[in-house]
Amino acid sequence: MKRFLRRAVMASLVLPLGLSAQTDFAIVPQTLSNPQNEPREVFPVPSERQMKWQETEFYAFFHYGMNTYTGLEWGNGDENVNRFAPTAKPDPMQWLRLCKVAGMKGGIAVVKHHDGFCLWPTATTDHHCQNSSNAYAKQTNIPRDFADAARALGMKYGFYVSPWDRNSAYYGTDKYVTDVFLRQCFELSQYGTDQFEMWFDGANGGTGYYGGSGGTRSIDASYYYDIPNLRDSVHRVCPDIILWGVGGEARWCGTESGYTNETTWSMGTGLSGDENAWQWFPSESDAKATSDGWFYHDGESTKDSETLFKMYLETVGRNATLILNFPPNKAGRLTDADSVQLYALGNKLRTRFGTDLAPLANIRASQTRSGGAYSAANLIDGDKNTYWATDDGQTAGAITLTWSEPQTVRYVMLQEYIRKGQRVKGFIIETTEDGTTWTQRASNIQTTTIGYKRIIPLNGNTSASYDAGFKVRGLRVRITDSRACPLLHTLSVF
Ligand code: FUL
């Protein structure tokens, strides 16, 4: 009885006067623990490593290997190692330096394609570059040189290692997974714990050489590669790695042509994703910058920088990342034609997105969340961790920018604060010349999702977007629908 009394006295000390423990206990701690009125997450949300990966935005793909010398796109696995015969020492520093000029933040090097030929001295098979009789092949170690170059250039890096292996006699058995594939992934993780992505292609289970026995192997990729084990093991060594494709942490938004859908959710599958899916599964778009295959082929040409810019707009500008392939040639270098277009692309990106007009404007929001930290000024402060928000229950709202002098505007870039979930389902962009009449821009474009990043060409044309632009005094973004109160961290106007 005494003990009961003591507890009752204690309770009355911690509860605010007049509140009964039973009815109000749930309310009091909530108020205390959320003094900033921070919006709640709308699930699913990205993991920390998915956030870092998404921020890489635009990076290169380098398909180099046995196919570079055989002219094939899919080697059978029976190629003699001596056919790998570089005419100079492969130079990943040159690959990455050129891609950095074009505004890319990293790259993925193919170090084993479906033919099973490894571009590093692996202990798992004899089918590797240093067993070739070619002097440059003996010096080749792509994962080592690629990782060193990326680190020296301050770029992110990772490797493509094909799960499907048409050379290995063990492919299709458990031994392949434990003694070859998982070991190769582990060997590769030793080339740097700071890798950002490992690329696991979905192609598998067909015909091949398979150590000489040949024939067809069929596997079920959903369990054969022991992905949960691989994911845990790799993450222990390389905490920031995203296992793409078969690895299940980022998705193929699948066209291989450098575009994805205007509506792109970072959950669900396919081009558009699905706003109701339960897993955060963001899009990566893979595309070729050259005319022929993923690997180098004599006589191929490089797409012009205007085409590459359009690919950027239709992927990075639609809430996906872009991994753009440049195939090193037989000397293990990107071609002069690649170099010309990469420089031109870099210039276009810098010119077109170099001067943000939004911070020069007066900015106003239709409504701002109470709590003090969510004003529209957060949209133009250059800080990705501060955002504009509306009150709970408000799934629409507008941001208006006005300039004292007319400005020429061509693109609007929007970014949601996706750490708390992707929310926006519909928005409209309008401009005004006189401050009174508003005209909708890019009405032919589905202005539905935003996500990590959305870039809208105001003339509605991604092919010839850099035109005369619109001379305006004001620009308005009206959010018309959202899964919950919208949270935007950046609004830029170019
Ligand atoms: C595909 C592969 O089969 C191609 O050869 C290439 O590597 C591409 C990026 O992925 O699925």
PDB file of C-alpha atoms in Angstrom, residues 336-445:
ATOM      1  CA  ASP A 336      38.858  11.322 -79.372  1.00  0.00           C
ATOM      2  CA  ALA A 337      35.220  11.433 -80.529  1.00  0.00           C
ATOM      3  CA  ASP A 338      34.119  10.518 -76.983  1.00  0.00           C
ATOM      4  CA  SER A 339      36.346  13.226 -75.603  1.00  0.00           C
ATOM      5  CA  VAL A 340      34.873  15.908 -77.905  1.00  0.00           C
ATOM      6  CA  GLN A 341      31.304  15.066 -76.895  1.00  0.00           C
ATOM      7  CA  LEU A 342      32.140  14.778 -73.203  1.00  0.00           C
ATOM      8  CA  TYR A 343      33.679  18.256 -73.188  1.00  0.00           C
ATOM      9  CA  ALA A 344      30.684  19.621 -75.107  1.00  0.00           C
ATOM     10  CA  LEU A 345      28.224  17.965 -72.730  1.00  0.00           C
ATOM     11  CA  GLY A 346      30.038  19.419 -69.721  1.00  0.00           C
ATOM     12  CA  ASN A 347      29.815  22.875 -71.292  1.00  0.00           C
ATOM     13  CA  LYS A 348      26.105  22.490 -71.964  1.00  0.00           C
ATOM     14  CA  LEU A 349      25.351  21.379 -68.416  1.00  0.00           C
ATOM     15  CA  ARG A 350      27.388  24.217 -66.953  1.00  0.00           C
ATOM     16  CA  THR A 351      25.883  26.860 -69.253  1.00  0.00           C
ATOM     17  CA  ARG A 352      22.300  25.687 -68.947  1.00  0.00           C
ATOM     18  CA  PHE A 353      22.258  24.955 -65.227  1.00  0.00           C
ATOM     19  CA  GLY A 354      25.021  27.293 -64.124  1.00  0.00           C
ATOM     20  CA  THR A 355      23.074  30.337 -62.934  1.00  0.00           C
ATOM     21  CA  ASP A 356      20.191  29.796 -60.565  1.00  0.00           C
ATOM     22  CA  LEU A 357      17.769  32.729 -60.739  1.00  0.00           C
ATOM     23  CA  ALA A 358      15.642  31.601 -57.790  1.00  0.00           C
ATOM     24  CA  PRO A 359      17.868  33.054 -55.024  1.00  0.00           C
ATOM     25  CA  LEU A 360      17.592  36.468 -56.731  1.00  0.00           C
ATOM     26  CA  ALA A 361      13.804  36.410 -56.436  1.00  0.00           C
ATOM     27  CA  ASN A 362      11.376  37.361 -53.758  1.00  0.00           C
ATOM     28  CA  ILE A 363       9.876  34.042 -52.577  1.00  0.00           C
ATOM     29  CA  ARG A 364       6.450  33.506 -51.052  1.00  0.00           C
ATOM     30  CA  ALA A 365       4.499  30.416 -50.034  1.00  0.00           C
ATOM     31  CA  SER A 366       0.735  30.039 -49.952  1.00  0.00           C
ATOM     32  CA  GLN A 367       1.054  28.347 -46.569  1.00  0.00           C
ATOM     33  CA  THR A 368       3.905  27.461 -44.238  1.00  0.00           C
ATOM     34  CA  ARG A 369       3.935  24.792 -41.589  1.00  0.00           C
ATOM     35  CA  SER A 370       3.893  26.043 -38.030  1.00  0.00           C
ATOM     36  CA  GLY A 371       6.948  25.333 -35.921  1.00  0.00           C
ATOM     37  CA  GLY A 372       9.253  27.951 -37.320  1.00  0.00           C
ATOM     38  CA  ALA A 373      11.721  26.025 -39.465  1.00  0.00           C
ATOM     39  CA  TYR A 374       9.781  25.365 -42.677  1.00  0.00           C
ATOM     40  CA  SER A 375       9.648  28.661 -44.547  1.00  0.00           C
ATOM     41  CA  ALA A 376       9.863  28.992 -48.342  1.00  0.00           C
ATOM     42  CA  ALA A 377      13.283  30.641 -47.924  1.00  0.00           C
ATOM     43  CA  ASN A 378      14.600  27.117 -47.314  1.00  0.00           C
ATOM     44  CA  LEU A 379      14.002  26.396 -50.991  1.00  0.00           C
ATOM     45  CA  ILE A 380      16.671  28.838 -52.108  1.00  0.00           C
ATOM     46  CA  ASP A 381      19.233  28.596 -49.289  1.00  0.00           C
ATOM     47  CA  GLY A 382      21.383  25.962 -51.024  1.00  0.00           C
ATOM     48  CA  ASP A 383      20.938  23.610 -48.056  1.00  0.00           C
ATOM     49  CA  LYS A 384      19.508  20.166 -48.861  1.00  0.00           C
ATOM     50  CA  ASN A 385      18.664  19.595 -45.192  1.00  0.00           C
ATOM     51  CA  THR A 386      16.216  22.472 -44.811  1.00  0.00           C
ATOM     52  CA  TYR A 387      12.861  22.336 -46.526  1.00  0.00           C
ATOM     53  CA  TRP A 388       9.560  24.104 -47.057  1.00  0.00           C
ATOM     54  CA  ALA A 389       6.542  22.265 -45.651  1.00  0.00           C
ATOM     55  CA  THR A 390       2.835  22.828 -45.257  1.00  0.00           C
ATOM     56  CA  ASP A 391       0.706  21.832 -42.294  1.00  0.00           C
ATOM     57  CA  ASP A 392      -0.457  18.235 -41.947  1.00  0.00           C
ATOM     58  CA  GLY A 393      -3.544  17.628 -44.019  1.00  0.00           C
ATOM     59  CA  GLN A 394      -2.557  20.282 -46.604  1.00  0.00           C
ATOM     60  CA  THR A 395      -1.784  18.338 -49.767  1.00  0.00           C
ATOM     61  CA  ALA A 396      -1.702  21.388 -52.049  1.00  0.00           C
ATOM     62  CA  GLY A 397       0.159  24.679 -51.949  1.00  0.00           C
ATOM     63  CA  ALA A 398       1.995  27.212 -54.082  1.00  0.00           C
ATOM     64  CA  ILE A 399       5.404  28.839 -54.172  1.00  0.00           C
ATOM     65  CA  THR A 400       5.705  32.135 -56.025  1.00  0.00           C
ATOM     66  CA  LEU A 401       8.933  33.770 -57.156  1.00  0.00           C
ATOM     67  CA  THR A 402       8.942  37.394 -58.298  1.00  0.00           C
ATOM     68  CA  TRP A 403      11.872  39.346 -59.695  1.00  0.00           C
ATOM     69  CA  SER A 404      12.256  43.111 -59.724  1.00  0.00           C
ATOM     70  CA  GLU A 405      13.645  42.911 -63.285  1.00  0.00           C
ATOM     71  CA  PRO A 406      12.302  40.530 -65.977  1.00  0.00           C
ATOM     72  CA  GLN A 407      14.327  37.299 -66.238  1.00  0.00           C
ATOM     73  CA  THR A 408      14.716  34.806 -69.071  1.00  0.00           C
ATOM     74  CA  VAL A 409      13.731  31.387 -67.763  1.00  0.00           C
ATOM     75  CA  ARG A 410      14.015  27.956 -69.423  1.00  0.00           C
ATOM     76  CA  TYR A 411      14.110  25.232 -66.770  1.00  0.00           C
ATOM     77  CA  VAL A 412      12.659  24.637 -63.338  1.00  0.00           C
ATOM     78  CA  MET A 413      14.332  22.159 -61.013  1.00  0.00           C
ATOM     79  CA  LEU A 414      12.492  20.769 -57.988  1.00  0.00           C
ATOM     80  CA  GLN A 415      13.716  18.472 -55.224  1.00  0.00           C
ATOM     81  CA  GLU A 416      11.670  16.791 -52.534  1.00  0.00           C
ATOM     82  CA  TYR A 417      13.021  16.065 -49.069  1.00  0.00           C
ATOM     83  CA  ILE A 418      12.817  12.325 -49.762  1.00  0.00           C
ATOM     84  CA  ARG A 419      14.275  11.284 -46.408  1.00  0.00           C
ATOM     85  CA  LYS A 420      10.654  11.541 -45.284  1.00  0.00           C
ATOM     86  CA  GLY A 421       9.242   9.769 -48.328  1.00  0.00           C
ATOM     87  CA  GLN A 422       8.295  10.701 -51.862  1.00  0.00           C
ATOM     88  CA  ARG A 423       5.025  12.614 -51.722  1.00  0.00           C
ATOM     89  CA  VAL A 424       4.099  14.933 -54.584  1.00  0.00           C
ATOM     90  CA  LYS A 425       1.610  13.508 -57.104  1.00  0.00           C
ATOM     91  CA  GLY A 426       0.771  16.574 -59.177  1.00  0.00           C
ATOM     92  CA  PHE A 427       2.055  20.087 -59.811  1.00  0.00           C
ATOM     93  CA  ILE A 428       1.728  22.908 -62.344  1.00  0.00           C
ATOM     94  CA  ILE A 429       4.266  25.540 -63.365  1.00  0.00           C
ATOM     95  CA  GLU A 430       3.066  28.982 -64.402  1.00  0.00           C
ATOM     96  CA  THR A 431       4.780  32.220 -65.360  1.00  0.00           C
ATOM     97  CA  THR A 432       3.661  35.819 -65.571  1.00  0.00           C
ATOM     98  CA  GLU A 433       4.969  38.762 -67.546  1.00  0.00           C
ATOM     99  CA  ASP A 434       2.850  41.466 -65.969  1.00  0.00           C
ATOM    100  CA  GLY A 435       2.403  40.054 -62.473  1.00  0.00           C
ATOM    101  CA  THR A 436      -1.333  39.503 -63.009  1.00  0.00           C
ATOM    102  CA  THR A 437      -1.921  37.042 -65.842  1.00  0.00           C
ATOM    103  CA  TRP A 438      -0.472  33.574 -65.282  1.00  0.00           C
ATOM    104  CA  THR A 439       0.234  31.110 -68.109  1.00  0.00           C
ATOM    105  CA  GLN A 440       0.839  27.403 -67.593  1.00  0.00           C
ATOM    106  CA  ARG A 441       4.138  26.161 -69.066  1.00  0.00           C
ATOM    107  CA  ALA A 442       5.133  22.670 -70.254  1.00  0.00           C
ATOM    108  CA  SER A 443       1.496  21.583 -70.122  1.00  0.00           C
ATOM    109  CA  ASN A 444       2.306  18.691 -72.505  1.00  0.00           C
ATOM    110  CA  ILE A 445       4.586  17.178 -69.849  1.00  0.00           C
TER     111      ILE A 445
END
